[in-house]
């Protein structure tokens, strides 16, 4: 269950035969994201487990399973910033409950990212997904975001 935006990204990537072109596309997605206000680039929003500096700032609208979860994010590495943009697309418009049902790593495999990311980048991607899922889980339980 991926968002329409993610399906658009997946469709775009299908047209790119070479990994170098896909890599550039991911970087371009990251460049197109709005900058994250430096005031939000603090320890509380930093994602642990990433080789690069990564910050994810949640936007939680509502309480319980139907809570809408959004987020802003950034990284000091262009490819990671692109991965954040893809995750943003993956979860766009989904409720907290829907986010918890998404197999994000399987969706990333559809893009061929599992074969082309270093082990450190893959671990960082899992850490970002874990952070977003923790935010969604906290929202479904009516707790403050993580």
CSV table of C-alpha atoms in Angstrom, one decimal:
chain,number,residue,atom,x,y,z
A,1,UNK,CA,0.0,0.0,0.0
A,2,UNK,CA,2.1,2.9,-1.3
A,3,UNK,CA,0.9,6.4,-2.0
A,4,UNK,CA,0.2,7.7,-5.5
A,5,UNK,CA,3.4,9.8,-5.2
A,6,UNK,CA,5.5,6.7,-4.6
A,7,UNK,CA,3.9,5.0,-7.6
A,8,UNK,CA,4.9,8.0,-9.7
A,9,UNK,CA,8.5,7.7,-8.4
A,10,UNK,CA,8.5,4.0,-9.1
A,11,UNK,CA,7.1,4.6,-12.7
A,12,UNK,CA,9.8,7.2,-13.3
A,13,UNK,CA,12.5,4.9,-12.2
A,14,UNK,CA,11.3,2.1,-14.5
A,15,UNK,CA,12.2,4.3,-17.4
A,16,UNK,CA,15.8,4.7,-16.2
A,17,UNK,CA,17.8,1.7,-17.4
A,18,UNK,CA,21.2,2.5,-15.9
A,19,UNK,CA,21.8,2.7,-12.1
A,20,UNK,CA,23.7,5.9,-12.6
A,21,UNK,CA,20.6,7.5,-14.0
A,22,UNK,CA,18.5,6.2,-11.1
A,23,UNK,CA,21.1,7.5,-8.7
A,24,UNK,CA,21.0,11.0,-10.3
A,25,UNK,CA,17.2,10.8,-10.1
A,26,UNK,CA,17.2,10.0,-6.4
A,27,UNK,CA,19.6,12.9,-5.8
A,28,UNK,CA,17.4,15.2,-7.9
A,29,UNK,CA,14.4,14.2,-5.7
A,30,UNK,CA,16.4,15.2,-2.6
A,31,UNK,CA,17.5,18.5,-4.2
A,32,UNK,CA,13.8,19.3,-4.9
A,33,UNK,CA,12.8,19.0,-1.3
A,34,UNK,CA,12.4,22.1,0.7
A,35,UNK,CA,15.2,22.9,3.1
A,36,UNK,CA,14.7,21.9,6.8
A,37,UNK,CA,14.9,24.9,9.1
A,38,UNK,CA,18.3,24.6,10.9
A,39,UNK,CA,16.4,25.2,14.2
A,40,UNK,CA,14.9,21.6,13.8
A,41,UNK,CA,18.3,20.0,13.2
A,42,UNK,CA,18.7,19.1,16.8
A,43,UNK,CA,19.4,15.9,18.8
A,44,UNK,CA,15.7,15.2,19.3
A,45,UNK,CA,15.1,15.0,15.6
A,46,UNK,CA,18.3,13.3,14.6
A,47,UNK,CA,18.0,9.7,13.3
A,48,UNK,CA,20.5,7.4,15.0
A,49,UNK,CA,22.0,4.6,13.0
A,50,UNK,CA,22.8,6.6,9.9
A,51,UNK,CA,26.3,7.2,8.7
A,52,UNK,CA,25.3,10.6,7.5
A,53,UNK,CA,23.6,13.3,9.5
A,54,UNK,CA,19.9,12.8,9.2
A,55,UNK,CA,17.0,14.7,10.8
A,56,UNK,CA,13.3,13.8,10.5
A,57,UNK,CA,10.7,16.2,12.0
A,58,UNK,CA,7.2,14.7,12.3
A,59,UNK,CA,3.9,16.4,11.6
A,60,UNK,CA,1.1,14.6,13.5
A,61,UNK,CA,-2.5,15.6,12.7
A,62,UNK,CA,-5.0,13.9,14.9
A,63,UNK,CA,-5.0,11.1,17.5
A,64,UNK,CA,-5.3,7.3,17.1
A,65,UNK,CA,-5.2,5.0,14.1
A,66,UNK,CA,-6.6,7.6,11.6
A,67,UNK,CA,-3.9,10.2,12.6
A,68,UNK,CA,-2.3,11.6,9.5
A,69,UNK,CA,1.5,11.5,9.7
A,70,UNK,CA,3.8,13.7,7.7
A,71,UNK,CA,7.4,14.7,8.1
A,72,UNK,CA,10.1,17.0,6.9
A,73,UNK,CA,13.7,15.9,6.8
A,74,UNK,CA,17.1,16.5,5.5
A,75,UNK,CA,20.6,15.1,5.4
A,76,UNK,CA,24.1,16.3,4.8
A,77,UNK,CA,24.5,13.6,2.1
A,78,UNK,CA,22.6,14.2,-1.2
A,79,UNK,CA,21.8,10.5,-1.8
A,80,UNK,CA,20.3,10.2,1.7
A,81,UNK,CA,18.3,13.4,1.2
A,82,UNK,CA,16.9,11.7,-1.9
A,83,UNK,CA,16.0,8.6,0.1
A,84,UNK,CA,14.2,10.9,2.5
A,85,UNK,CA,12.3,12.3,-0.5
A,86,UNK,CA,11.4,8.8,-1.6
A,87,UNK,CA,10.2,7.9,2.0
A,88,UNK,CA,8.2,11.1,2.0
A,89,UNK,CA,6.6,10.0,-1.2
A,90,UNK,CA,6.0,6.5,0.1
A,91,UNK,CA,4.1,7.7,3.1
A,92,UNK,CA,2.4,10.8,1.6
A,93,UNK,CA,-1.2,11.1,2.8
A,94,UNK,CA,-1.2,7.9,4.7
A,95,UNK,CA,-2.7,7.5,8.2
A,96,UNK,CA,-0.6,6.2,11.1
A,97,UNK,CA,-2.3,2.8,10.8
A,98,UNK,CA,-1.6,2.6,7.0
A,99,UNK,CA,2.1,3.6,7.6
A,100,UNK,CA,2.4,0.6,9.9
A,101,UNK,CA,1.1,-1.7,7.2
A,102,UNK,CA,3.6,-0.6,4.6
A,103,UNK,CA,6.5,-2.9,4.0
A,104,UNK,CA,8.9,-0.1,3.2
A,105,UNK,CA,11.9,-2.2,2.5
A,106,UNK,CA,9.9,-4.3,0.0
A,107,UNK,CA,8.8,-1.0,-1.7
A,108,UNK,CA,12.4,0.1,-1.9
A,109,UNK,CA,13.3,-3.2,-3.5
A,110,UNK,CA,10.8,-2.4,-6.2
A,111,UNK,CA,13.0,0.6,-7.0
A,112,UNK,CA,16.2,-1.6,-7.1
A,113,UNK,CA,17.6,0.3,-4.2
A,114,UNK,CA,18.4,-2.8,-2.2
A,115,UNK,CA,21.0,-3.9,-4.8
A,116,UNK,CA,22.7,-0.5,-5.1
A,117,UNK,CA,23.0,1.0,-1.7
A,118,UNK,CA,26.0,0.3,0.5
A,119,UNK,CA,25.5,-1.6,3.7
A,120,UNK,CA,25.8,1.7,5.7
A,121,UNK,CA,23.2,3.4,3.5
A,122,UNK,CA,20.9,0.4,3.8
A,123,UNK,CA,21.3,0.5,7.6
A,124,UNK,CA,20.5,4.2,7.5
A,125,UNK,CA,17.5,3.7,5.4
A,126,UNK,CA,16.2,1.1,7.9
A,127,UNK,CA,16.8,3.6,10.7
A,128,UNK,CA,14.8,6.3,8.9
A,129,UNK,CA,12.0,3.8,8.3
A,130,UNK,CA,12.1,2.7,11.9
A,131,UNK,CA,11.9,6.3,13.1
A,132,UNK,CA,8.8,7.0,10.9
A,133,UNK,CA,7.2,3.8,12.0
A,134,UNK,CA,7.9,4.6,15.7
A,135,UNK,CA,6.1,8.0,15.2
A,136,UNK,CA,3.2,6.2,13.6
A,137,UNK,CA,3.0,3.6,16.3
A,138,UNK,CA,3.1,6.3,19.0
A,139,UNK,CA,0.3,8.1,17.2
A,140,UNK,CA,-1.9,5.0,17.0
A,141,UNK,CA,-1.5,4.5,20.8
A,142,UNK,CA,-2.4,8.2,21.4
A,143,UNK,CA,1.1,8.9,22.7
A,144,UNK,CA,3.3,11.9,22.0
A,145,UNK,CA,5.4,11.4,18.9
A,146,UNK,CA,8.9,10.0,19.2
